[in-house]
Coordinates of C-alpha atoms in Angstrom, one line a residue:
Chain Q
M18 CA 0.0 0.0 0.0
K19 CA 1.6 3.3 -1.1
S20 CA 0.6 6.6 0.4
E21 CA 1.7 10.2 -0.1
Q22 CA 0.6 13.6 1.1
I23 CA -0.3 16.0 -1.7
G24 CA -1.2 19.4 -0.3
N25 CA -3.7 18.7 2.4
I26 CA -4.9 15.5 0.8
L27 CA -3.6 12.1 1.8
V28 CA -3.4 9.8 -1.3
I29 CA -3.5 6.1 -0.8
E30 CA -3.0 3.6 -3.6
L31 CA -4.8 0.3 -3.0
P32 CA -3.3 -3.0 -4.3
Q33 CA -4.3 -5.1 -7.3
R34 CA -6.4 -7.6 -5.4
L35 CA -8.6 -6.7 -2.5
D36 CA -9.7 -10.2 -1.7
A37 CA -9.6 -11.6 1.9
V38 CA -5.8 -12.0 1.7
G39 CA -5.3 -8.5 0.1
V40 CA -7.6 -6.8 2.6
S41 CA -6.0 -8.4 5.7
A42 CA -2.6 -7.2 4.4
V43 CA -3.7 -3.5 4.2
E44 CA -6.7 -3.1 6.5
K45 CA -4.8 -2.1 9.7
K46 CA -2.4 0.3 8.0
F47 CA -5.2 1.8 5.9
G48 CA -7.4 2.4 8.9
E49 CA -4.6 3.9 10.9
A50 CA -3.5 6.2 8.1
V51 CA -7.0 7.6 7.3
T52 CA -8.0 8.2 10.9
A53 CA -4.6 9.8 11.8
H54 CA -5.0 12.1 8.8
K55 CA -8.6 13.1 9.8
G56 CA -9.1 15.3 6.6
T57 CA -9.8 14.1 3.0
T58 CA -8.1 10.9 1.9
L59 CA -8.1 10.1 -1.8
V60 CA -8.2 6.4 -2.3
D61 CA -6.6 5.7 -5.8
M62 CA -8.0 2.4 -7.0
S63 CA -6.6 2.5 -10.5
N64 CA -4.4 -0.6 -9.8
T65 CA -7.3 -2.5 -8.2
E66 CA -8.7 -5.3 -10.4
F67 CA -10.7 -7.2 -7.8
V68 CA -12.8 -6.2 -4.8
A69 CA -15.1 -8.4 -2.7
S70 CA -17.4 -7.6 0.2
L71 CA -14.6 -7.4 2.8
A72 CA -13.0 -4.5 0.7
L73 CA -16.3 -2.7 0.6
R74 CA -16.7 -3.1 4.3
M75 CA -13.2 -1.7 4.9
L76 CA -13.9 1.4 2.8
L77 CA -17.3 2.0 4.3
T78 CA -16.2 1.6 7.9
N79 CA -13.3 4.0 7.4
H80 CA -15.5 6.5 5.5
K81 CA -18.0 6.6 8.3
E82 CA -15.2 7.0 10.9
V83 CA -13.5 9.9 9.2
K84 CA -16.8 11.6 8.4
R85 CA -17.4 11.7 12.2
Q86 CA -14.1 13.6 12.4
G87 CA -15.1 16.0 9.6
G88 CA -13.1 14.3 6.9
A89 CA -14.0 12.0 4.0
L90 CA -12.8 9.2 1.8
V91 CA -12.9 10.1 -1.8
L92 CA -12.3 7.5 -4.5
C93 CA -10.8 7.6 -8.0
G94 CA -9.7 5.3 -10.8
L95 CA -12.3 2.6 -10.5
Q96 CA -11.9 0.0 -13.3
P97 CA -15.1 -1.0 -15.1
P98 CA -15.7 -4.3 -13.1
I99 CA -15.1 -2.4 -9.8
A100 CA -17.4 0.4 -10.9
D101 CA -20.0 -2.3 -11.6
I102 CA -19.7 -3.7 -8.1
F103 CA -20.1 -0.2 -6.7
R104 CA -23.2 0.4 -8.7
K105 CA -24.8 -3.0 -7.8
S106 CA -24.1 -2.4 -4.1
R107 CA -25.1 1.3 -4.4
F108 CA -21.7 2.2 -3.0
D109 CA -21.5 4.8 -5.8
T110 CA -24.1 6.8 -3.9
L111 CA -22.1 6.7 -0.6
F112 CA -18.8 8.0 -1.9
T113 CA -17.6 10.8 -4.1
I114 CA -15.9 9.1 -7.1
H115 CA -13.7 10.7 -9.6
P116 CA -12.5 9.3 -12.9
D117 CA -8.8 9.7 -12.1
R118 CA -6.3 11.1 -9.6
E119 CA -5.9 14.4 -11.5
A120 CA -9.6 15.1 -11.6
A121 CA -9.9 14.2 -7.9
L122 CA -7.0 16.5 -6.8
A123 CA -8.3 19.3 -8.9
A124 CA -11.7 19.0 -7.2
H125 CA -10.3 18.7 -3.6
T126 CA -7.3 21.0 -3.4
Chain Y
M24 CA -13.6 -31.9 -17.5
E25 CA -14.1 -30.7 -13.9
Q26 CA -11.0 -29.6 -12.0
N27 CA -11.2 -30.2 -8.3
I28 CA -9.5 -29.2 -5.1
E29 CA -10.4 -30.1 -1.5
V30 CA -9.1 -27.9 1.3
P31 CA -9.7 -27.7 5.1
A32 CA -12.4 -25.1 6.0
D33 CA -9.9 -22.6 7.6
W34 CA -8.6 -19.1 6.7
E35 CA -5.3 -20.4 5.3
S36 CA -7.2 -22.2 2.6
I37 CA -8.6 -19.1 0.9
A38 CA -5.1 -18.4 -0.5
H39 CA -4.9 -22.0 -1.8
L40 CA -8.4 -21.7 -3.4
M41 CA -7.4 -18.4 -5.1
A42 CA -4.2 -20.0 -6.4
F43 CA -6.3 -22.8 -7.8
S44 CA -8.6 -20.3 -9.5
D45 CA -5.6 -18.5 -11.0
E46 CA -4.3 -21.7 -12.5
F47 CA -7.8 -22.6 -13.8
E48 CA -8.2 -19.2 -15.4
C49 CA -4.9 -19.7 -17.3
R50 CA -5.8 -23.0 -18.7
L51 CA -9.3 -22.1 -19.9
A52 CA -10.3 -19.1 -22.0
L53 CA -12.6 -17.4 -19.4
S54 CA -14.0 -14.0 -20.1
E55 CA -13.1 -11.2 -17.7
E56 CA -16.6 -11.4 -16.2
Q57 CA -16.3 -15.1 -15.7
K58 CA -12.9 -14.7 -14.0
Y59 CA -14.3 -12.1 -11.7
L60 CA -17.3 -14.2 -10.7
L61 CA -15.0 -17.3 -10.1
R62 CA -12.9 -15.3 -7.6
L63 CA -15.9 -13.6 -6.0
A64 CA -17.7 -17.0 -5.6
I65 CA -14.6 -18.6 -4.0
E66 CA -14.0 -15.6 -1.7
E67 CA -17.6 -15.0 -0.5
I68 CA -18.9 -18.5 -0.4
A69 CA -15.8 -20.1 1.1
T70 CA -15.5 -17.3 3.6
N71 CA -19.1 -18.0 4.7
I72 CA -18.5 -21.7 5.1
I73 CA -15.3 -21.0 7.2
K74 CA -17.2 -18.5 9.4
Y75 CA -20.5 -20.1 9.8
G76 CA -20.6 -23.6 8.2
Y77 CA -18.9 -25.8 10.8
D78 CA -18.9 -25.8 14.6
S79 CA -15.8 -24.1 16.0
G80 CA -13.2 -26.7 16.8
S81 CA -14.6 -29.3 14.4
Y82 CA -12.7 -30.3 11.3
G83 CA -14.5 -29.6 8.0
V84 CA -13.6 -29.4 4.3
I85 CA -14.5 -27.3 1.3
Q86 CA -14.5 -28.8 -2.1
L87 CA -14.3 -26.7 -5.2
G88 CA -15.0 -28.0 -8.7
C89 CA -14.7 -25.8 -11.8
S90 CA -15.4 -26.6 -15.4
C91 CA -15.9 -24.6 -18.6
T92 CA -17.8 -26.1 -21.5
D93 CA -19.0 -24.3 -24.6
G94 CA -18.3 -21.0 -22.9
V95 CA -20.3 -21.9 -19.8
L96 CA -18.4 -21.6 -16.5
R97 CA -19.7 -24.0 -13.8
V98 CA -18.4 -23.5 -10.3
A99 CA -19.5 -26.1 -7.7
I100 CA -18.7 -25.5 -4.0
R101 CA -19.4 -28.3 -1.6
D102 CA -19.2 -28.6 2.2
Q103 CA -20.7 -30.7 5.0
G104 CA -21.4 -27.9 7.4
R105 CA -24.8 -26.3 8.3
P106 CA -27.2 -26.2 5.4
F107 CA -27.1 -22.8 3.8
D108 CA -29.2 -21.8 0.8
P109 CA -28.0 -18.5 -0.6
H110 CA -31.5 -17.9 -2.1
E111 CA -32.9 -17.5 1.5
V112 CA -30.4 -14.8 2.4
P113 CA -32.5 -11.6 2.6
A114 CA -31.5 -8.8 0.3
P115 CA -29.0 -6.4 2.0
D116 CA -29.8 -2.9 3.1
L117 CA -28.8 -0.7 0.1
C118 CA -29.7 2.5 1.9
E119 CA -28.2 5.5 0.2
S120 CA -27.8 7.4 3.5
L121 CA -24.2 7.0 4.8
E122 CA -25.3 7.3 8.4
Q123 CA -27.9 4.6 8.1
R124 CA -26.1 2.3 5.8
V125 CA -25.2 -1.0 7.5
V126 CA -21.7 -2.3 7.0
G127 CA -21.6 -5.8 5.6
G128 CA -24.1 -8.4 4.3
L129 CA -23.0 -7.9 0.7
G130 CA -21.1 -11.1 -0.1
V131 CA -23.9 -13.4 -1.1
F132 CA -25.8 -10.6 -2.7
L133 CA -22.9 -9.8 -5.1
V134 CA -22.5 -13.4 -6.1
R135 CA -26.2 -13.6 -6.8
E136 CA -26.0 -10.3 -8.8
L137 CA -23.1 -11.4 -11.0
A138 CA -24.1 -15.0 -11.6
D139 CA -26.4 -16.1 -14.4
D140 CA -27.7 -19.0 -12.3
L141 CA -27.3 -20.3 -8.7
S142 CA -28.6 -23.7 -7.5
Y143 CA -28.3 -25.1 -4.1
S144 CA -28.9 -28.6 -2.8
H145 CA -28.5 -30.4 0.5
D146 CA -28.2 -34.1 0.8
T147 CA -29.7 -35.1 4.1
G148 CA -28.3 -38.6 4.0
S149 CA -24.6 -37.6 3.5
G150 CA -24.9 -34.1 4.9
W151 CA -23.2 -32.5 1.8
N152 CA -24.3 -29.1 0.6
E153 CA -23.6 -28.2 -3.0
L154 CA -23.9 -24.8 -4.5
V155 CA -23.6 -24.6 -8.3
I156 CA -22.9 -21.2 -9.9
I157 CA -23.2 -20.7 -13.6
K158 CA -21.8 -17.8 -15.7
R159 CA -22.0 -17.8 -19.5
R160 CA -19.6 -16.0 -21.8
E161 CA -21.4 -13.0 -23.2
D162 CA -20.7 -14.1 -26.8
A163 CA -21.6 -17.8 -26.2

């Protein structure tokens, strides 16, 4: 999991596969990073080719948590199968989603 | 021909099942949608069996069988744990309000959404459950 600070935005790149194994590898670090940052975290999913329900749970739990602190998780770079999962689970209505990192940074910085 | 694997119903097995699915994908010309469903089915259904299927402390297995004939992917997942028909799982809360949205309950729903067909059977004599998931190639 790569992360960097761009202006006041924390950018986190999620790995290729967010299955049970992939989620357990990043879950703790991801949660710690976004809650420590408190502000807006941009989650770049452009490398992510697979998400299952555990990954959705990780995103939603942390989104709710940072919202309480006045921050947000913002997503970008969803590949078509991932965007489809987000539509089917209506997760596309719970998050602000940008097509790519440039568009997201332009909107939030 | 069906390719099979049997693993213990524990967390370490998920990685073995995923490796099996990677190998299966390479050998057969699956579409991107079929590959996704295969992984999703293994992940969500096997995870449910590990979590809820068997009594804690008791040994159980998960069998996975995959075949692809004439563009039709057939994934069979078998176990001897508690009977569990995915059709009977209520639809999850898809509430669009973040505050009210419940975390979780999406696994079986996503498998149902992505699959073309899902059939479940429980053999009371042997205690085996079998879930068969079908996904056709879009051009088949």
